[in-house]
Coordinates of C-alpha atoms and ligand atoms in Angstrom, one line a residue:
M1 CA -18.2 91.3 -49.5
N2 CA -19.5 89.0 -46.6
N3 CA -16.4 88.9 -44.3
T4 CA -15.9 90.7 -41.3
A5 CA -14.5 89.9 -37.9
C6 CA -16.0 89.8 -34.1
P7 CA -15.4 93.3 -32.6
L8 CA -14.8 92.2 -29.0
D9 CA -11.7 92.9 -27.0
C10 CA -10.7 89.3 -27.0
Y11 CA -7.3 87.9 -27.7
D12 CA -8.7 85.9 -30.8
A13 CA -10.2 88.3 -32.7
C14 CA -11.6 86.2 -35.0
E15 CA -13.1 85.8 -38.8
I16 CA -16.5 85.6 -39.7
I17 CA -18.3 85.2 -43.0
Y18 CA -21.8 86.6 -42.7
E19 CA -24.2 83.9 -44.9
D20 CA -28.0 83.4 -44.7
H21 CA -28.2 86.2 -42.0
K22 CA -26.1 84.6 -39.9
I23 CA -22.9 85.2 -38.2
K24 CA -20.4 82.3 -38.8
A25 CA -17.0 81.2 -38.5
K26 CA -14.6 81.5 -41.3
K27 CA -13.1 78.1 -41.7
S28 CA -9.4 78.7 -42.6
G29 CA -6.8 80.8 -40.6
H30 CA -6.6 81.2 -36.7
T31 CA -10.3 81.0 -36.6
R32 CA -10.2 77.4 -37.5
G33 CA -14.0 77.9 -38.3
F34 CA -15.3 78.0 -34.1
L35 CA -16.4 80.8 -32.5
C36 CA -16.9 81.2 -29.3
P37 CA -20.6 81.5 -27.5
H38 CA -20.2 85.5 -26.9
L39 CA -20.8 85.7 -30.6
N40 CA -22.5 82.3 -31.6
H41 CA -25.3 84.5 -29.4
Y42 CA -24.3 87.8 -30.4
E43 CA -27.7 89.0 -32.2
K44 CA -29.9 87.6 -29.6
N45 CA -28.4 90.5 -26.7
Q46 CA -30.9 93.3 -26.5
Q47 CA -29.4 96.4 -27.4
I48 CA -30.9 100.0 -27.2
Q49 CA -32.8 101.2 -29.8
S50 CA -33.5 104.9 -29.7
P51 CA -31.5 107.9 -28.4
R52 CA -32.8 109.5 -24.8
Y53 CA -32.5 112.7 -22.9
K54 CA -33.6 112.7 -19.5
G55 CA -35.5 109.4 -20.0
V56 CA -37.9 110.9 -23.0
E57 CA -37.3 108.7 -26.3
I58 CA -36.0 111.6 -29.1
S59 CA -34.7 111.0 -32.8
M60 CA -31.1 110.8 -33.6
D61 CA -31.4 114.1 -35.1
E62 CA -32.5 115.7 -31.7
A63 CA -30.0 114.0 -29.6
L64 CA -26.6 114.5 -32.1
L65 CA -28.0 118.6 -31.5
K66 CA -28.2 117.9 -27.9
L67 CA -25.2 116.3 -27.8
K68 CA -23.6 119.2 -29.9
E69 CA -25.7 122.0 -27.5
L70 CA -24.3 120.1 -24.4
I71 CA -20.5 120.3 -25.6
E72 CA -21.1 123.9 -26.1
L73 CA -22.6 124.6 -23.0
G74 CA -19.0 125.0 -21.0
E75 CA -15.2 125.7 -21.6
K76 CA -13.3 123.4 -23.8
N77 CA -11.4 121.7 -20.6
E78 CA -14.3 121.2 -19.1
I79 CA -15.0 118.4 -21.0
L80 CA -13.8 114.6 -20.9
H81 CA -13.9 112.0 -23.3
Y82 CA -13.6 108.3 -22.0
R83 CA -13.5 105.5 -24.3
G84 CA -13.4 102.3 -23.2
S85 CA -12.6 98.7 -25.6
G86 CA -16.2 97.5 -25.5
N87 CA -15.4 97.2 -29.3
F88 CA -11.7 96.8 -30.5
A89 CA -12.0 98.0 -34.2
L90 CA -9.7 100.5 -35.1
M91 CA -12.4 103.1 -36.3
Q92 CA -13.2 103.6 -32.6
G93 CA -10.6 105.8 -32.2
V94 CA -12.1 108.4 -34.5
T95 CA -14.3 109.4 -31.7
D96 CA -11.0 110.8 -30.1
H97 CA -9.6 112.9 -33.3
F98 CA -13.0 114.9 -33.0
F99 CA -12.4 115.6 -29.2
A100 CA -8.4 116.5 -28.9
S101 CA -9.0 118.4 -31.8
Y102 CA -11.5 120.5 -30.1
G103 CA -9.4 120.5 -27.0
A104 CA -10.9 118.2 -24.5
T105 CA -9.6 116.0 -22.4
L106 CA -8.8 112.3 -22.9
T107 CA -7.7 109.6 -20.6
E108 CA -4.6 107.7 -20.2
G109 CA -3.4 104.1 -18.3
S110 CA -5.6 100.9 -18.5
L111 CA -7.8 98.5 -16.5
C112 CA -6.6 95.6 -18.2
D113 CA -3.0 94.6 -18.6
G114 CA -0.6 98.0 -18.5
A115 CA 1.1 96.6 -15.4
G116 CA 2.7 93.4 -17.3
E117 CA 3.1 95.9 -20.5
A118 CA 5.4 98.1 -18.4
G119 CA 7.5 95.6 -16.6
I120 CA 8.0 93.9 -20.7
I121 CA 8.9 97.2 -21.9
E122 CA 11.6 97.8 -19.0
G123 CA 12.8 94.6 -19.9
R124 CA 12.7 94.2 -23.3
G125 CA 12.6 98.0 -24.5
S126 CA 9.3 96.9 -26.1
N127 CA 6.3 94.8 -26.3
K128 CA 6.5 92.2 -29.1
N129 CA 4.3 89.9 -28.4
M130 CA 5.2 85.8 -29.1
P131 CA 2.0 85.3 -31.6
L132 CA 0.0 82.2 -31.8
S133 CA 1.6 80.9 -35.0
Q134 CA 4.7 80.7 -33.0
I135 CA 3.0 79.0 -30.2
A136 CA 1.9 76.5 -32.7
K137 CA 5.4 75.5 -33.0
S138 CA 6.3 74.7 -29.6
E139 CA 7.0 71.7 -27.2
V140 CA 6.3 72.8 -24.2
V141 CA 3.6 75.0 -23.2
I142 CA 3.1 77.0 -19.7
L143 CA -0.2 78.8 -18.9
W144 CA 0.8 80.9 -16.3
G145 CA -2.2 82.6 -15.3
R146 CA -3.9 82.2 -18.5
N147 CA -7.2 80.1 -18.9
P148 CA -8.1 79.4 -22.7
H149 CA -10.8 77.7 -22.3
T150 CA -12.6 81.1 -21.4
T151 CA -10.3 83.9 -23.0
S152 CA -8.5 82.5 -25.6
S153 CA -10.0 78.9 -26.8
H154 CA -8.4 79.5 -30.3
L155 CA -5.4 78.5 -28.4
L156 CA -7.0 75.4 -27.7
P157 CA -6.5 73.1 -31.1
L158 CA -2.3 74.8 -30.7
L159 CA -2.0 72.6 -27.3
K160 CA -2.8 69.3 -28.4
D161 CA 0.5 67.3 -28.3
K162 CA 2.5 69.3 -26.6
Q163 CA 3.5 68.9 -22.8
I164 CA 1.0 71.3 -21.0
V165 CA 2.5 73.3 -17.3
V166 CA -0.4 75.0 -15.5
I167 CA 0.1 77.4 -12.9
D168 CA -2.8 79.1 -11.5
P169 CA -5.0 79.5 -8.3
V170 CA -8.2 78.2 -9.5
K171 CA -7.8 74.5 -11.1
T172 CA -9.3 75.3 -14.8
K173 CA -9.8 73.0 -17.8
A174 CA -6.5 73.1 -18.9
A175 CA -4.9 72.5 -15.3
K176 CA -7.4 69.2 -15.4
I177 CA -6.0 68.1 -18.5
S178 CA -2.3 69.4 -18.1
D179 CA 1.0 67.4 -17.5
L180 CA 1.9 69.5 -14.4
Y181 CA -0.3 71.4 -12.2
I182 CA 0.7 74.2 -9.8
Q183 CA -1.9 75.6 -7.4
I184 CA 0.0 78.3 -6.7
Q185 CA -1.0 81.2 -4.5
P186 CA -2.4 84.2 -5.8
R187 CA 0.1 86.5 -5.8
G188 CA 3.0 83.9 -5.6
D189 CA 4.3 84.2 -8.8
L190 CA 7.2 86.5 -8.6
E191 CA 8.6 84.5 -6.3
L192 CA 8.0 81.4 -8.4
A193 CA 9.5 83.0 -11.0
M194 CA 12.5 83.8 -9.3
L195 CA 13.3 80.6 -7.7
L196 CA 12.5 78.7 -11.1
S197 CA 15.3 81.0 -12.4
R198 CA 17.9 80.5 -9.2
F199 CA 17.4 76.7 -9.6
L200 CA 17.6 76.5 -13.5
H201 CA 20.9 78.6 -12.8
I202 CA 21.6 76.1 -9.8
E203 CA 21.1 73.3 -12.2
H204 CA 23.8 74.8 -15.3
G205 CA 20.2 74.9 -17.2
C206 CA 20.6 78.6 -18.2
D207 CA 21.5 79.0 -22.5
E208 CA 24.7 80.6 -22.0
Q209 CA 25.7 81.1 -25.5
F210 CA 22.4 83.3 -25.3
L211 CA 22.7 85.3 -21.9
E212 CA 26.2 86.3 -22.9
E213 CA 25.0 87.8 -25.7
Y214 CA 21.6 89.5 -24.7
A215 CA 21.9 89.1 -21.0
S216 CA 24.9 90.2 -19.3
E217 CA 23.9 91.1 -15.8
A218 CA 22.0 87.1 -15.8
E219 CA 24.6 86.5 -12.5
D220 CA 23.8 90.6 -10.7
F221 CA 20.0 88.4 -11.2
Y222 CA 20.9 85.5 -9.9
E223 CA 22.5 87.3 -6.8
L224 CA 19.2 88.7 -6.1
T225 CA 16.9 85.5 -6.6
Q226 CA 19.5 84.4 -3.5
N227 CA 17.3 87.0 -1.0
I228 CA 14.4 84.6 -1.3
R229 CA 14.0 81.9 1.1
I230 CA 13.6 78.9 -0.8
K231 CA 11.5 76.5 2.2
A232 CA 9.5 79.2 4.0
V233 CA 8.3 81.1 0.5
L234 CA 7.8 77.9 -0.9
D235 CA 5.3 76.7 1.8
K236 CA 4.1 80.3 1.5
I237 CA 3.3 79.9 -2.0
G238 CA 1.8 76.3 -2.3
V239 CA 4.9 75.0 -4.6
T240 CA 7.4 71.9 -3.6
L241 CA 11.1 71.8 -5.0
G242 CA 9.5 69.0 -6.4
D243 CA 7.3 71.1 -8.9
I244 CA 10.4 73.3 -9.4
G245 CA 12.5 70.0 -10.1
D246 CA 9.3 68.7 -12.5
I247 CA 9.0 72.2 -14.6
L248 CA 12.5 72.4 -15.3
A249 CA 12.9 69.0 -16.2
M250 CA 10.2 69.7 -18.7
V251 CA 11.2 73.0 -19.8
K252 CA 15.0 72.9 -20.2
G253 CA 16.4 72.5 -24.1
K254 CA 12.6 72.5 -25.5
K255 CA 11.0 74.7 -27.3
V256 CA 8.6 76.9 -24.7
A257 CA 5.7 79.1 -24.8
I258 CA 5.2 80.8 -21.7
V259 CA 1.5 82.4 -21.8
C260 CA 0.5 84.9 -19.7
G261 CA -2.7 85.8 -18.3
I262 CA -3.3 89.7 -16.8
G263 CA -4.2 87.8 -13.0
V264 CA -0.6 87.8 -12.4
Q265 CA -0.4 91.5 -12.7
K266 CA -3.2 93.0 -11.0
Y267 CA -1.4 94.2 -8.0
R268 CA 1.1 97.2 -7.4
N269 CA 4.0 95.4 -8.5
G270 CA 2.5 94.0 -11.4
S271 CA 5.0 95.0 -13.9
E272 CA 7.9 93.2 -11.5
V273 CA 5.9 89.8 -12.1
I274 CA 5.9 89.7 -15.6
R275 CA 8.9 91.3 -15.9
A276 CA 10.4 88.4 -13.1
I277 CA 8.0 85.7 -15.6
D278 CA 10.5 87.2 -18.4
A279 CA 13.7 87.2 -16.8
F280 CA 13.2 83.0 -16.3
A281 CA 12.2 82.7 -20.0
T282 CA 15.6 85.1 -20.5
N283 CA 17.4 82.6 -18.8
L284 CA 16.1 79.2 -20.7
G285 CA 17.0 81.8 -23.7
L286 CA 13.7 81.7 -25.2
F287 CA 13.8 84.9 -27.0
G288 CA 14.4 84.9 -30.5
K289 CA 13.6 81.1 -31.5
E290 CA 11.2 80.0 -33.5
G291 CA 8.7 78.2 -31.2
S292 CA 10.0 79.8 -28.0
G293 CA 8.7 83.1 -26.0
V294 CA 6.5 84.7 -23.8
A295 CA 3.2 85.7 -25.3
Y296 CA 1.1 88.3 -23.1
L297 CA -1.2 91.1 -24.4
G298 CA 1.0 92.6 -27.1
N299 CA 0.2 95.9 -28.3
S300 CA -2.1 95.8 -30.7
K301 CA -1.4 98.4 -32.4
E302 CA 2.3 97.9 -33.4
A303 CA 3.7 99.5 -36.0
I304 CA 0.2 101.4 -37.0
E305 CA 0.7 104.7 -37.5
S306 CA -2.7 106.6 -36.1
P307 CA -4.4 108.8 -38.4
F308 CA -6.2 110.6 -35.9
N309 CA -5.0 113.6 -33.8
T310 CA -4.6 112.3 -30.4
K311 CA -3.0 115.0 -29.0
A312 CA -4.4 116.0 -25.6
K313 CA -4.6 116.7 -22.0
R314 CA -4.8 113.1 -20.2
V315 CA -6.5 111.7 -16.8
S316 CA -5.6 108.9 -15.9
K317 CA -8.8 105.9 -16.6
V318 CA -8.2 104.4 -12.9
D319 CA -8.9 107.1 -11.1
T320 CA -10.7 109.7 -12.9
K321 CA -12.1 112.8 -11.4
F322 CA -15.2 112.5 -13.4
S323 CA -16.8 115.6 -10.9
D324 CA -13.9 118.5 -12.6
F325 CA -15.5 118.1 -15.7
K326 CA -19.2 119.7 -16.9
T327 CA -19.7 117.0 -19.6
V328 CA -18.8 113.9 -19.4
F329 CA -18.7 111.2 -23.0
I330 CA -18.3 108.0 -22.0
Q331 CA -18.3 105.3 -25.3
G332 CA -18.3 102.1 -25.3
A333 CA -17.4 101.6 -21.3
N334 CA -19.3 101.3 -18.3
P335 CA -17.2 102.7 -16.2
L336 CA -19.6 102.5 -13.2
S337 CA -19.4 98.7 -13.0
Q338 CA -15.8 98.7 -14.5
M339 CA -13.7 100.8 -12.6
P340 CA -12.1 99.8 -9.1
N341 CA -13.8 101.3 -6.2
S342 CA -17.4 101.7 -7.8
S343 CA -19.1 104.0 -4.8
R344 CA -16.7 106.6 -5.2
V345 CA -17.0 106.1 -9.0
V346 CA -20.9 106.3 -8.8
S347 CA -20.5 109.3 -6.1
D348 CA -18.4 111.4 -8.3
I349 CA -20.4 110.6 -11.6
S350 CA -23.5 111.9 -10.0
K351 CA -21.9 115.3 -9.6
V352 CA -21.7 115.7 -13.2
E353 CA -23.6 117.8 -14.7
N354 CA -24.3 116.1 -18.1
V355 CA -23.0 113.1 -18.6
V356 CA -23.8 111.3 -22.0
Y357 CA -23.6 107.6 -22.6
F358 CA -22.3 106.1 -26.2
G359 CA -22.9 102.3 -26.7
L360 CA -24.6 99.5 -27.9
Y361 CA -26.2 97.8 -24.4
E362 CA -28.1 99.3 -21.3
N363 CA -25.5 99.2 -18.1
E364 CA -25.1 100.8 -15.1
T365 CA -23.7 104.0 -16.4
S366 CA -26.1 104.6 -19.8
E367 CA -28.4 104.2 -16.7
A368 CA -27.1 107.2 -15.1
A369 CA -26.2 109.4 -18.5
S370 CA -28.8 112.2 -19.2
L371 CA -28.2 111.8 -23.1
V372 CA -28.1 108.3 -24.5
I373 CA -26.8 107.9 -27.7
P374 CA -26.8 103.8 -29.3
A375 CA -24.2 103.0 -31.3
K376 CA -24.3 100.8 -34.6
S377 CA -23.0 97.0 -34.1
F378 CA -20.3 95.7 -36.3
L379 CA -22.2 94.0 -38.5
Y380 CA -24.0 97.4 -39.7
K381 CA -20.5 99.7 -40.6
N382 CA -17.0 99.6 -42.2
D383 CA -13.8 98.7 -39.9
I384 CA -10.6 97.5 -39.5
R385 CA -9.0 95.4 -36.5
T386 CA -5.9 93.8 -35.6
S387 CA -5.0 92.0 -32.8
Y388 CA -2.9 91.6 -29.3
S389 CA -2.3 87.8 -29.8
H390 CA -1.5 87.3 -33.1
N391 CA -0.7 89.8 -36.5
A392 CA -3.8 89.4 -38.6
M393 CA -4.9 93.0 -40.1
I394 CA -8.9 92.4 -40.8
S395 CA -11.5 94.0 -43.0
M396 CA -14.7 94.2 -41.1
H397 CA -17.1 95.0 -44.1
K398 CA -20.5 96.4 -42.7
Q399 CA -23.1 93.0 -43.6
K400 CA -26.6 95.0 -43.3
D401 CA -28.4 98.7 -42.7
T402 CA -30.9 99.8 -40.1
D403 CA -32.3 103.0 -39.1
I404 CA -30.9 101.9 -34.8
G405 CA -27.7 103.7 -34.0
I406 CA -25.2 105.5 -35.5
S407 CA -21.4 104.8 -35.9
E408 CA -18.3 106.4 -34.3
Y409 CA -17.2 107.9 -37.8
D410 CA -20.8 109.5 -38.4
L411 CA -21.2 110.7 -34.9
S412 CA -17.4 112.4 -35.3
K413 CA -18.1 113.4 -39.0
F414 CA -21.2 115.6 -37.4
L415 CA -19.7 116.9 -34.8
C416 CA -16.4 118.1 -36.8
K417 CA -18.2 119.7 -39.6
E418 CA -20.6 121.5 -36.1
F419 CA -17.8 122.7 -34.7
G420 CA -15.3 123.0 -37.9
I421 CA -12.8 120.6 -37.5
E422 CA -10.9 118.7 -40.8
I423 CA -12.0 115.1 -41.1
K424 CA -11.1 112.5 -43.9
S425 CA -13.5 110.5 -45.2
E426 CA -14.2 106.8 -43.9
D427 CA -12.4 105.0 -46.9
D428 CA -9.4 107.5 -46.5
Y429 CA -9.2 106.4 -42.4
I430 CA -9.7 102.7 -43.4
K431 CA -7.0 103.0 -46.5
H432 CA -4.8 104.6 -43.9
F433 CA -4.7 101.3 -41.9
K434 CA -4.7 99.2 -44.6
N435 CA -1.4 100.7 -45.9
F436 CA 0.2 99.1 -43.0
S437 CA -0.7 95.4 -43.8
V438 CA 0.9 93.0 -46.4
Q439 CA -1.2 90.4 -48.4
N440 CA 1.1 86.8 -47.5
I441 CA 0.3 83.4 -50.0
D442 CA -2.2 82.1 -47.9
G443 CA -4.2 85.4 -49.4
A444 CA -4.7 86.7 -45.5
F445 CA -3.4 89.9 -44.4
Y446 CA -0.7 90.7 -42.0
V447 CA 0.4 93.8 -40.0
E448 CA 3.6 94.4 -42.1
N449 CA 6.9 94.9 -39.9
R450 CA 5.8 92.8 -37.3
E451 CA 8.3 90.3 -36.5
D452 CA 6.8 86.7 -36.3
I453 CA 9.7 85.9 -34.4
P454 CA 10.9 88.7 -32.4
Y455 CA 13.9 89.7 -31.2
K456 CA 16.3 88.0 -33.7
E457 CA 18.3 90.7 -33.3
G458 CA 18.5 91.1 -29.6
F459 CA 16.3 93.0 -27.4
D460 CA 14.9 97.2 -28.0
T461 CA 17.1 98.5 -24.9
D462 CA 19.8 100.9 -26.1
D463 CA 22.7 97.9 -25.9
N464 CA 20.3 95.1 -26.9
E465 CA 20.5 93.6 -23.7
F466 CA 17.4 92.6 -21.6
V467 CA 17.3 94.4 -18.1
F468 CA 16.2 92.5 -15.3
L469 CA 14.7 93.2 -11.8
D470 CA 17.1 94.5 -9.6
E471 CA 14.7 94.7 -6.8
F472 CA 11.5 93.8 -5.9
E473 CA 8.8 94.0 -3.6
V474 CA 7.2 91.0 -2.2
H475 CA 3.7 90.6 -0.6
D476 CA 3.0 91.0 3.0
Y477 CA -0.8 89.2 3.9
K478 CA -2.8 89.0 6.6
E479 CA -3.7 85.2 7.3
E480 CA -6.7 85.1 8.4
K481 CA -8.2 87.6 4.8
L482 CA -8.8 85.9 1.6
F483 CA -7.5 86.9 -1.7
L484 CA -10.0 88.4 -4.2
I485 CA -9.7 86.6 -7.8
T486 CA -11.4 89.0 -10.4
S487 CA -11.0 86.4 -13.7
K488 CA -13.0 86.5 -16.6
S489 CA -16.3 84.4 -16.8
P490 CA -17.0 82.0 -19.1
K491 CA -20.3 84.0 -20.1
S492 CA -19.8 87.7 -20.2
L493 CA -17.1 90.1 -21.3
N494 CA -16.5 92.3 -18.8
S495 CA -19.6 94.0 -17.9
Q496 CA -21.4 93.0 -21.4
F497 CA -23.8 89.1 -22.0
N498 CA -24.6 87.6 -19.4
R499 CA -23.4 89.0 -16.3
E500 CA -22.6 86.9 -13.2
E501 CA -24.3 87.5 -9.6
N502 CA -22.5 85.2 -6.9
V503 CA -19.5 84.8 -5.2
Y504 CA -17.3 81.1 -5.7
L505 CA -15.7 79.7 -2.8
N506 CA -14.1 76.5 -1.7
S507 CA -16.3 74.4 0.3
S508 CA -14.0 73.9 3.7
L509 CA -15.0 77.5 4.6
G510 CA -17.9 77.0 5.4
F511 CA -20.6 78.2 3.5
A512 CA -22.9 76.8 1.5
E513 CA -24.4 76.9 -2.0
G514 CA -26.9 79.5 -2.0
D515 CA -26.0 81.6 1.4
L516 CA -26.2 85.1 1.2
V517 CA -23.0 86.5 2.3
E518 CA -20.8 89.7 2.6
I519 CA -17.8 90.1 1.2
E520 CA -16.0 93.6 2.6
S521 CA -12.7 94.6 1.6
S522 CA -10.9 98.1 3.4
V523 CA -12.6 99.7 0.7
G524 CA -16.1 98.8 0.3
N525 CA -18.3 95.5 0.5
V526 CA -21.1 93.7 -1.7
K527 CA -23.7 91.0 -0.7
L528 CA -23.7 87.7 -3.6
K529 CA -24.9 84.4 -3.4
V530 CA -22.5 81.7 -2.4
K531 CA -21.8 79.1 -5.1
I532 CA -19.6 76.2 -4.3
N533 CA -16.4 75.5 -6.5
N534 CA -13.7 73.5 -5.1
D535 CA -11.4 73.9 -7.7
L536 CA -10.7 77.0 -6.0
R537 CA -8.0 77.2 -3.4
N538 CA -9.4 77.7 0.1
D539 CA -7.5 81.2 0.9
C540 CA -9.2 82.5 -2.5
V541 CA -12.7 84.3 -3.0
L542 CA -13.6 84.4 -6.8
I543 CA -15.9 87.2 -8.1
Y544 CA -15.7 87.5 -12.3
S545 CA -15.1 90.6 -13.9
G546 CA -18.4 92.2 -14.7
T547 CA -20.2 90.9 -11.8
K548 CA -22.6 93.9 -9.9
G549 CA -20.9 95.2 -6.7
V550 CA -17.4 93.6 -7.2
N551 CA -15.3 97.0 -7.9
N552 CA -17.0 98.2 -4.4
L553 CA -14.2 95.8 -3.3
T554 CA -11.4 97.5 -5.1
S555 CA -9.0 100.2 -4.5
S556 CA -8.8 102.9 -7.1
L557 CA -4.6 103.3 -6.9
H558 CA -2.8 102.5 -9.4
S559 CA 0.0 99.7 -10.1
Y560 CA 3.7 101.5 -9.3
E561 CA 4.3 101.3 -12.9
G562 CA 2.4 101.5 -15.9
K563 CA -0.6 103.2 -14.7
N564 CA -2.9 100.1 -14.2
A565 CA -6.0 99.3 -11.9
I566 CA -4.9 96.9 -9.4
F567 CA -8.5 94.8 -8.8
Q568 CA -6.8 91.9 -6.6
E569 CA -4.6 93.9 -4.3
E570 CA -7.5 94.0 -1.8
M571 CA -7.6 90.9 0.6
V572 CA -11.0 90.4 2.1
V573 CA -13.2 88.8 4.7
V574 CA -16.9 86.9 4.2
K575 CA -19.8 87.1 6.2
S576 CA -22.3 85.2 6.9
I577 CA -25.6 87.4 6.5
Ligands
SF4_601 S1 -13.0 84.0 -29.7 FE1 -12.8 86.0 -28.9 S2 -12.4 86.7 -30.6 FE2 -13.3 85.1 -31.0 S3 -15.8 85.4 -31.1 FE3 -15.3 84.8 -29.3 S4 -15.1 86.8 -28.3 FE4 -15.3 87.1 -30.6

């Protein structure tokens, strides 16, 4: 079978045909015959070829025995399993099965979407996402902090012939072709969402029938929105009353998809931001209807039971105290670059006796590890995947053989056998996942029991009603400092592939292309070369996620809800060197 799927942590979860030794896009279905550059150049990326211990190349058998020895060295509770999402397929979780059954500690929390998800669950009772198939049926799409050209290119064909509103501090490609663009100040999203609800109410534009049935506290929420001082707030966030009127004129009575990115929730109050956007959608009556709703990141494992043992003590992924452990096994992750407050992480990990890195590519974490075990890429193993933006379940068939690396299943099987832990066959696990899918008339498999139009029968709260915010926190900031934006780069996926090396600034800040500058926050600093980008507001500093040193600037505090990292909370200053 020559079909598989892109394994990367990306909304689109493209389907792939492997033909003539080449990765090609599946023509039908959500992949629409094209892949992004990450996969088009996938096989050109140099992967780790051999295992090594303390810098010396060893065989895979020796590496596995060394891993066993390191696990046996200390107490069970002195072992930490830190797993990232460098590969998003479902069999990646089989290592959790070994470590949880053994008695090791696992992680919880998120470096991505957790605050937003917490806000969604508080409002709706669950996180059921508006799938791509429904966005295709909308008349108006609001891209709220989402940059589809970079993060979800398979949304683009669906945007044709629709009215597009873009709300983003960066004038993205989508903003340039939109019908209405609001270059909002970072952190202004919560107040804008509240004001949209307020003016919708004033203009009698709310879906009264929907509110009566599913959101009877809407009047109290309207009162809450009155705490916002209109003129002062609009001036602060860079929005005009005319903009509000234009948005409302475009969305009233229409099928509207509000498509949110993760940038809006990278703050301590990130859950409130998404919940305020959800409240605006509720006031418009967008839930449970064809072509309408809010698309954020759904739970890719919704309606699927894990076959693995995952019951374990857990520590946060955001501020993990690695030095509490004797042996740390890091899989598909690069915490030395991707966790907030890098200098804390570097110093803390340096105190760990044994750091084991299991992954495809060299990075800061593989450099710091004593034992490095190469993984097998998706082309060399069987797996299966789902997505957080659509409901397909895609089989990932092995396409070829290699002597390089080991699959997550084979590594877990070895450890389970050595430590007397029960493990089923790889086929059994893949069959288990497949049992949660159903084949549609188009021949594709979809996760069964996932609603194509979520919330048709009301919300998943106790009384089926939407739970509005009853208080909110507004960001207080110092005008002499700049907002830090840490979007995903078009060239890299977090710290995988071609990583960026620059800081992007508006030319009005007085720096020139190529200047070396120091960017400083209350957490730390980083030196980078300037690239001028006048698509940015002049109160922003853009450093793409994955740029070396960006997380010297970020705080390892958590969001108030959702145990999420808050990569954009810190404000920064830029100094010439
Ligand atoms: S768009 Fe996303 S899923 Fe598709 S090939 Fe690129 S990274 Fe993979």
